[in-house]
Short mmCIF file of C-alpha atoms and ligand atoms in Angstrom, two decimals:
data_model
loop_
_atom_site.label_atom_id
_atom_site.label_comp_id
_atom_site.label_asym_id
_atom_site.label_seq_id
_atom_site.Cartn_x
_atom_site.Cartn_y
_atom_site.Cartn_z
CA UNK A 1 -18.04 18.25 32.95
CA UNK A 2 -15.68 17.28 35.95
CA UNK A 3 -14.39 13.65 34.96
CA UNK A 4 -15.44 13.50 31.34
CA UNK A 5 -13.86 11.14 29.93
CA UNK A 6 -12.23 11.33 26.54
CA UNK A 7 -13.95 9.31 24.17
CA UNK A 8 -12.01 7.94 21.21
CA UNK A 9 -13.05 5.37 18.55
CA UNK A 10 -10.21 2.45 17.68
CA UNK A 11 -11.04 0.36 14.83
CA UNK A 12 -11.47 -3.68 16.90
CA UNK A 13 -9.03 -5.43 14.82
CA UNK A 14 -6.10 -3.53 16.36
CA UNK A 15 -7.07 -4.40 20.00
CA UNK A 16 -4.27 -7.18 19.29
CA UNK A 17 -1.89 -4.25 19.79
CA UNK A 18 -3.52 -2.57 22.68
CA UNK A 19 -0.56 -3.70 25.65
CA UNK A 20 2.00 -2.03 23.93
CA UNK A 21 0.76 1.47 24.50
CA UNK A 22 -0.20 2.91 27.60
CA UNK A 23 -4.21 4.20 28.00
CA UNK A 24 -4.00 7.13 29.86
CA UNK A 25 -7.02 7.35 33.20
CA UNK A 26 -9.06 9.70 31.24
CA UNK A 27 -9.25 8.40 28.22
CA UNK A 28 -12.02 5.92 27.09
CA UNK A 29 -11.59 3.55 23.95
CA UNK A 30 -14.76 2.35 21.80
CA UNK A 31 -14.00 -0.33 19.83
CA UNK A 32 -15.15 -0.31 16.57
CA UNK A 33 -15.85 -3.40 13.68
CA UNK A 34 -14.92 -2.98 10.97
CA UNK A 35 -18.62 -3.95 9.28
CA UNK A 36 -20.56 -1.55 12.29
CA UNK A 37 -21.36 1.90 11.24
CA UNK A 38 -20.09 4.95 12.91
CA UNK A 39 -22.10 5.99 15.76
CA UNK A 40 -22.96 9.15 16.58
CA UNK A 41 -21.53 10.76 19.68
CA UNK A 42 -18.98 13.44 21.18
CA UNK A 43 -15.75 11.05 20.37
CA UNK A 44 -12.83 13.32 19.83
CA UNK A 45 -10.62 10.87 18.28
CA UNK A 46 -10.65 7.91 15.54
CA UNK A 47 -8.06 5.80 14.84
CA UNK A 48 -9.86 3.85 11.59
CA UNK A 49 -8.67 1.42 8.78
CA UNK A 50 -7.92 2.28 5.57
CA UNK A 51 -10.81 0.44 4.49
CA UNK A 52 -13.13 3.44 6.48
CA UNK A 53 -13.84 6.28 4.25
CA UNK A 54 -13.94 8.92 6.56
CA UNK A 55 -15.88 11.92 4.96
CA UNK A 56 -18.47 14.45 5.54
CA UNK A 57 -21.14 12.27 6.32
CA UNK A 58 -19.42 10.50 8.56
CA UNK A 59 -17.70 13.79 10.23
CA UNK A 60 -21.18 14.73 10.69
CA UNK A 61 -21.77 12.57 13.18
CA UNK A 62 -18.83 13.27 15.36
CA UNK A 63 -19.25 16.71 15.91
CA UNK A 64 -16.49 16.96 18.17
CA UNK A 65 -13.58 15.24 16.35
CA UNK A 66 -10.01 16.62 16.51
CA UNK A 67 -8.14 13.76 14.77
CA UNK A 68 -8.36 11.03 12.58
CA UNK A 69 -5.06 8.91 13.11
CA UNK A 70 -5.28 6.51 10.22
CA UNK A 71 -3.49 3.14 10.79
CA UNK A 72 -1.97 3.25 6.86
CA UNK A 73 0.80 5.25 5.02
CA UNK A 74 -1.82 6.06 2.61
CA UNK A 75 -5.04 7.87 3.42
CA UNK A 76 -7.12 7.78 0.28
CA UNK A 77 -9.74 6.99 2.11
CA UNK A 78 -10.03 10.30 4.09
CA UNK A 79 -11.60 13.39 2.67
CA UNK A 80 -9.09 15.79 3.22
CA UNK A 81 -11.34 19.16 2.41
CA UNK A 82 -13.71 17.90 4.32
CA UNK A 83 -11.00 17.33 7.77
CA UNK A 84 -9.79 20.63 6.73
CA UNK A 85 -12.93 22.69 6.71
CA UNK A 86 -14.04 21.08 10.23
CA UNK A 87 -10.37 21.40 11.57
CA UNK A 88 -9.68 18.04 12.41
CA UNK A 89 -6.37 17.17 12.01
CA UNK A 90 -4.88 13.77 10.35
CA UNK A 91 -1.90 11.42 10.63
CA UNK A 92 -0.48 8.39 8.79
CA UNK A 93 2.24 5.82 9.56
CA UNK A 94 4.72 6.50 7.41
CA UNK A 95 8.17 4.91 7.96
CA UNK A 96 7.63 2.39 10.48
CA UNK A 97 6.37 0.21 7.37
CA UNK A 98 8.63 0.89 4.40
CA UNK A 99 10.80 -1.89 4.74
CA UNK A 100 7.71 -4.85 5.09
CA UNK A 101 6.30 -3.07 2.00
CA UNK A 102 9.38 -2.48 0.21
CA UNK A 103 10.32 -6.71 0.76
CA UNK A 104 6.58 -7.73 0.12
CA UNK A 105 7.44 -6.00 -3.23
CA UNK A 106 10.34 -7.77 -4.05
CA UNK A 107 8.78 -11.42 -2.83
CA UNK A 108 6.11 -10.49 -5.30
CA UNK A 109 8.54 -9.28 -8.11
CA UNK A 110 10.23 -12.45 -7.26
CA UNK A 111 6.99 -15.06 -7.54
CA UNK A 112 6.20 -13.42 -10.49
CA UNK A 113 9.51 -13.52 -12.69
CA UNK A 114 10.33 -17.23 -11.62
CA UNK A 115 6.73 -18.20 -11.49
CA UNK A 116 6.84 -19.38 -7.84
CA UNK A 117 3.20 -20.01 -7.40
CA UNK A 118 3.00 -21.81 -10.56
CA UNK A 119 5.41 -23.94 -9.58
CA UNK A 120 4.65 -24.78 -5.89
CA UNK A 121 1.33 -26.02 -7.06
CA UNK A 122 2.96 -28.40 -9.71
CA UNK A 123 5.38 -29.68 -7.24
CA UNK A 124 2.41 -30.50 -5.24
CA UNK A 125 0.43 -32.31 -7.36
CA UNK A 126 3.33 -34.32 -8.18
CA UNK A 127 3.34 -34.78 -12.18
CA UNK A 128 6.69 -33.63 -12.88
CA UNK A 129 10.43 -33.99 -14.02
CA UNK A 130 13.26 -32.21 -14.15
CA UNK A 131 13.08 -30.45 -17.68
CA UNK A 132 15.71 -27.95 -19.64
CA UNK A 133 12.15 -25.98 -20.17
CA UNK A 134 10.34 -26.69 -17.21
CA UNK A 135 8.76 -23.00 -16.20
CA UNK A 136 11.01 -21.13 -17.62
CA UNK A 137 10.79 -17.60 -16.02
CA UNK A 138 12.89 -14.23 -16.49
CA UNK A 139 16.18 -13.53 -15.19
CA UNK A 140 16.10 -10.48 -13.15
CA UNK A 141 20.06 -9.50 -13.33
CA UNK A 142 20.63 -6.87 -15.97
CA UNK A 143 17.37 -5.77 -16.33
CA UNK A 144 15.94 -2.62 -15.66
CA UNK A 145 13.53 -1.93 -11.99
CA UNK A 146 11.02 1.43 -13.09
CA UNK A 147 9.84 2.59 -9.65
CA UNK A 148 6.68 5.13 -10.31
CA UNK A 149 7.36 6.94 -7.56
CA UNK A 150 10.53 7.45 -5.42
CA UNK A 151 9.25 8.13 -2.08
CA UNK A 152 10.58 6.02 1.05
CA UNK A 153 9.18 2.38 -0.07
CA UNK A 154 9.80 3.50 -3.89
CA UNK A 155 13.36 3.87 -2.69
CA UNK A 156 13.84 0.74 -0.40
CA UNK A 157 12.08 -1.36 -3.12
CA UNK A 158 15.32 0.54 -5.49
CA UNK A 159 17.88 -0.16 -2.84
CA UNK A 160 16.71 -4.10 -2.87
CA UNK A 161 17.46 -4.29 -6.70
CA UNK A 162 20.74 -3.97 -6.24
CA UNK A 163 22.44 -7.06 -5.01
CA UNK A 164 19.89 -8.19 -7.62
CA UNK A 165 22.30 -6.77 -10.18
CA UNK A 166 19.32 -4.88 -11.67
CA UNK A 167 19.69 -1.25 -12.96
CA UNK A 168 17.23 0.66 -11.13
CA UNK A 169 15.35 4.16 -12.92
CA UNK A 170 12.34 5.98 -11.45
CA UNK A 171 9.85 8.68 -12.40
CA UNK A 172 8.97 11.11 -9.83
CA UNK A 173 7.93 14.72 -9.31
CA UNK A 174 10.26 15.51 -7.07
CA UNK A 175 14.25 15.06 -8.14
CA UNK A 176 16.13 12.15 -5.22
CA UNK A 177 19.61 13.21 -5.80
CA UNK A 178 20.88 11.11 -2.95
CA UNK A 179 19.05 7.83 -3.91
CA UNK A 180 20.36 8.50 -7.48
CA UNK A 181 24.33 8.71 -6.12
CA UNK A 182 23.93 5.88 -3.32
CA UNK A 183 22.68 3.53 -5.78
CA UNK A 184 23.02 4.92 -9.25
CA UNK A 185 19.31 5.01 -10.02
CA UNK A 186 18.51 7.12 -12.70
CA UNK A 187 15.49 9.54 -13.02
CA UNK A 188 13.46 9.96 -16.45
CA UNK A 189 11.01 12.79 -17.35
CA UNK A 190 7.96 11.28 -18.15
CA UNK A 191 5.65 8.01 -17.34
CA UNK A 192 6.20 7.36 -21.32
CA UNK A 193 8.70 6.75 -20.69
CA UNK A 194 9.62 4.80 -17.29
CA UNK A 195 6.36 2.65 -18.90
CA UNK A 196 8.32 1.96 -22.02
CA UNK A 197 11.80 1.19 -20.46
CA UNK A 198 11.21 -0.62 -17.53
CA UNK A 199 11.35 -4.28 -17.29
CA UNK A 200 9.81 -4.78 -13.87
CA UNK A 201 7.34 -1.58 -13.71
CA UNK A 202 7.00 -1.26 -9.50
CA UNK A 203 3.93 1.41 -8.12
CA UNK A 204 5.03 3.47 -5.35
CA UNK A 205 2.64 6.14 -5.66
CA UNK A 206 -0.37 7.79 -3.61
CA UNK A 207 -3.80 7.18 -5.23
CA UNK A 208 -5.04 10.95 -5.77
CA UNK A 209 -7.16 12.50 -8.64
CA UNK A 210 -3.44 12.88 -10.55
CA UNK A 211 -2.79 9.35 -10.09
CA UNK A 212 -6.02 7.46 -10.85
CA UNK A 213 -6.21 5.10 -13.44
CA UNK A 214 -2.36 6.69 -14.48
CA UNK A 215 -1.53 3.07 -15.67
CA UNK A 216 -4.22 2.64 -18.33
CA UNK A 217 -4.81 1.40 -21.27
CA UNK A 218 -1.95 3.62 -23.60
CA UNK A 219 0.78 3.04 -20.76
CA UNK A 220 0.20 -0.95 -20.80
CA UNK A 221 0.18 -0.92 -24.45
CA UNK A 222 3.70 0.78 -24.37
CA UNK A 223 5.14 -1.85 -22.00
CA UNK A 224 7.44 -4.41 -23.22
CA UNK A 225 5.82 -7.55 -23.84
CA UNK A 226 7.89 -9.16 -21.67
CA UNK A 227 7.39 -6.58 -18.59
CA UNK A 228 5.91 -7.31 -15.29
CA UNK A 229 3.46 -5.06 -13.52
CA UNK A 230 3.81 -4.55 -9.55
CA UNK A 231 1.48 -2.86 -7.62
CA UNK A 232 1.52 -2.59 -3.75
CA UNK A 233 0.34 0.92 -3.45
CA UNK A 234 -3.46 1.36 -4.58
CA UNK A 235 -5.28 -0.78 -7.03
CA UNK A 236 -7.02 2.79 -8.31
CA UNK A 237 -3.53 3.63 -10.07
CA UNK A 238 -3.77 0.84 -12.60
CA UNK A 239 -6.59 0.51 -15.13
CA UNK A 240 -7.69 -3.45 -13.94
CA UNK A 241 -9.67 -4.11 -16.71
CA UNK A 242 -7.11 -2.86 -19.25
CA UNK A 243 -4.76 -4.65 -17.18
CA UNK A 244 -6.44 -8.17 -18.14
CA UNK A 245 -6.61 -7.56 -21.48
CA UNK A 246 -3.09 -6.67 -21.65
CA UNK A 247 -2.05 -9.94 -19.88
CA UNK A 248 -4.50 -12.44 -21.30
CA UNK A 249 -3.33 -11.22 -24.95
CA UNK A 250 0.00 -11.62 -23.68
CA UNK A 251 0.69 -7.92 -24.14
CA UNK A 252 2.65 -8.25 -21.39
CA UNK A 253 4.66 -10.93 -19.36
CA UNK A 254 2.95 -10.77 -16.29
CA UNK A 255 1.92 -9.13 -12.83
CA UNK A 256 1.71 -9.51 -9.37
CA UNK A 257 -0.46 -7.53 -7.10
CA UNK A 258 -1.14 -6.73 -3.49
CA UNK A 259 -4.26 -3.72 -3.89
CA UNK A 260 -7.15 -3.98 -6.27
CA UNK A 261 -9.82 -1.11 -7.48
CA UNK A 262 -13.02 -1.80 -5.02
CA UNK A 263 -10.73 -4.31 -2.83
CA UNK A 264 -11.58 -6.70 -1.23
CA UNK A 265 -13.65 -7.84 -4.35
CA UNK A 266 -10.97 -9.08 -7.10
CA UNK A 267 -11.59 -9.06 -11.14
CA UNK A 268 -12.25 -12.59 -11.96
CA UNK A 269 -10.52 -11.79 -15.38
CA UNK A 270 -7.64 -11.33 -12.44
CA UNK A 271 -7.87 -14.82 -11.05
CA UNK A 272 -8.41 -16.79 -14.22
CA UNK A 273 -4.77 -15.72 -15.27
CA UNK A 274 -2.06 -17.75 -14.46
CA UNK A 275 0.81 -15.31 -14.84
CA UNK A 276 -0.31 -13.11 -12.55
CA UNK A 277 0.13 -13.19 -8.64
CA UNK A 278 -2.24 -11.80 -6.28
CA UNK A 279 -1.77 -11.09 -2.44
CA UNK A 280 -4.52 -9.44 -0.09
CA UNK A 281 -3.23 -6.85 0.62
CA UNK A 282 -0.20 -7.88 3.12
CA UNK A 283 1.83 -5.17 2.10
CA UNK A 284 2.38 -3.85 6.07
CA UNK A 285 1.90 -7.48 7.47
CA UNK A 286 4.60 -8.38 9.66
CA UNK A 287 4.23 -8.75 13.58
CA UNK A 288 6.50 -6.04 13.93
CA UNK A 289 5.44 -3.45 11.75
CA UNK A 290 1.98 -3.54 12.64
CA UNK A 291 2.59 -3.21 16.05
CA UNK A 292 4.70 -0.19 15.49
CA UNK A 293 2.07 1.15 13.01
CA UNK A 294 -0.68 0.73 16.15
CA UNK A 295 1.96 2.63 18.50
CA UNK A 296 2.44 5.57 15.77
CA UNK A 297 -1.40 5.87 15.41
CA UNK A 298 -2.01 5.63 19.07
CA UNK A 299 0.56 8.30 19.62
CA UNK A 300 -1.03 10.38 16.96
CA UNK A 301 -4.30 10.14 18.50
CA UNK A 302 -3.24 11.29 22.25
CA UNK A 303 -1.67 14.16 20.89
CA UNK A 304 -4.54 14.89 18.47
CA UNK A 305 -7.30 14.66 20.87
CA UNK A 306 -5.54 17.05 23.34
CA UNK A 307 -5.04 19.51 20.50
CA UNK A 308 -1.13 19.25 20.49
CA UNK A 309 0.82 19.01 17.13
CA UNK A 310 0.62 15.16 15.57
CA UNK A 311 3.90 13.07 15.14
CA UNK A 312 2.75 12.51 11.60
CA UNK A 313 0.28 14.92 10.44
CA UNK A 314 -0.49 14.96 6.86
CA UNK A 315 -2.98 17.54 4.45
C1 LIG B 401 -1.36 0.10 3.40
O1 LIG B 401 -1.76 -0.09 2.29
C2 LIG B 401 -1.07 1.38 3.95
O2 LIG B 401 -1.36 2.39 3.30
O3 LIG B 401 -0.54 1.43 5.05
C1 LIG B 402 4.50 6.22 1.16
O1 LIG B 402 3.82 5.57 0.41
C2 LIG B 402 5.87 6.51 0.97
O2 LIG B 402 6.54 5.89 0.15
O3 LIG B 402 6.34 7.43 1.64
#
């Protein structure tokens, strides 16, 4: 049809982003909340949350879709076989938000070794002295950072434990020789055993069927006692309920967590601890890395819906 217009779906809450990327004439954006169903119709491009599980029912209403351009790193919640077999291609943001992640991970590794949030909220109430054993906490230097995955916010989370005068080891399929000679990281050959030695135990991982639940039951129980639990990546990777029990028997020293298994909803076993800090999900959340994620995603979908080759194109 002369003048169609090119009809792409954009997920509302990124409309905060829209003046930083230019909407070509023929294109025609549908904004989307987050709550609303899809609707059905010829849009050729989606640019979702990763809260939207994009799969085959919902490919089955866009008959004509050539890209999803998730606004993530991670895209769990896409149904890869499912893009594939219709050939619609995918993207992520990758890079643009390792560093936010990477020092959301340390302000969380941080809160929970020197047990900031316990302490703000006795400062604030007031009843308190200066005391030789006043929330006492664990001293970071000389301890040992376990990344689960050495990827690029695995790595910048490794690079940060430096000036921290932490030693920094990581388990990973795939061998980093330069982050092991830039900062002396060292990799080990199985989860047993990154579990086992680590001191601060930090997930930089994918959630997939390999890496569901991978921090269960057996792997907490082989902590240290005194160990602290990060995860920023996907709740799915850690075992919650196991996770509770583990920290309310004092099985281990403590965690702090950005992602939970069926997030938003959090384990109230979760929020009756106190050694345990929990974010939602903030990860990504800084002005400027969410505006760059928007302009990678954007960029992904233009190319996508024309047919040309994505920036970041993933499966
Ligand atoms: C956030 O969790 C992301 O995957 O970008
Ligand atoms: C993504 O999670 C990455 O570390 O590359």
């Amino acid at each position: 049809m002369p003048g169609a217009k090119i009809r792409v779906l954009v997920a509302e809450e990124v409309r905060y982003f829209l003046g930083h990327v230019d909407v070509p004439a023929d294109v025609e954006i549908e904004w989307l909340s987050a709550s609303a169903p899809i609707p059905e119709g010829d849009y050729k491009g989606i640019l979702p949350l990763l809260s939207r599980r994009i799969d085959d029912a919902v490919l089955d209403r866009l008959p004509q879709l050539a890209v999803v351009a998730n606004y993530a790193v991670g895209y769990d919640n896409i149904d890869l076989e499912a893009t594939r077999g219709r050939g619609v291609a995918v993207s992520n943001t990758p890079d643009v938000l390792t560093e936010a992640t990477a020092d959301l991970t340390w302000s969380l590794i941080l809160a929970v070794s020197r047990r900031i949030v316990e302490a703000e909220r006795l400062a604030r109430q007031g009843e308190w002295a200066w005391g030789p054993t006043l929330l006492l906490g664990t001293q970071l230097s000389g301890r040992t950072l376990g990344l689960l995955g050495a990827g690029r916010i695995g790595q910048a989370v490794g690079w940060r434990a430096i000036p921290f005068g932490m030693e920094v080891a990581y388990w990973d399929r795939v061998a980093q020789p330069d982050f092991e000679r830039e900062i002396g990281a060292r990799r080990v050959a199985s989860l047993a055993e990154i579990v086992a030695l680590a001191d601060v135990l930090s997930i930089h991982l994918q959630l997939s069927d390999e890496t569901t639940r991978l921090i269960g039951r057996d792997e907490l129980a082989a902590m240290k006692e005194s160990a602290i639990l990060i995860n920023t990546a996907r709740g799915g990777i850690v075992d919650e309920d196991a996770l509770c029990e583990a920290l309310d028997s004092g099985k281990l020293g403590g965690a702090g967590l950005d992602v939970y298994d069926g997030e938003p909803r959090i384990r109230e076993c979760l929020k009756r601890l106190s050694n345990v800090v929990l974010l939602p999900h903030i990860g990504s959340a800084t002005e400027d890395t969410r505006r760059r994620m928007f302009e990678l995603a954007w960029g992904n979908l233009m190319l996508g819906v024309r047919g040309e080759p994505l920036l970041t194109p993933v499966g």
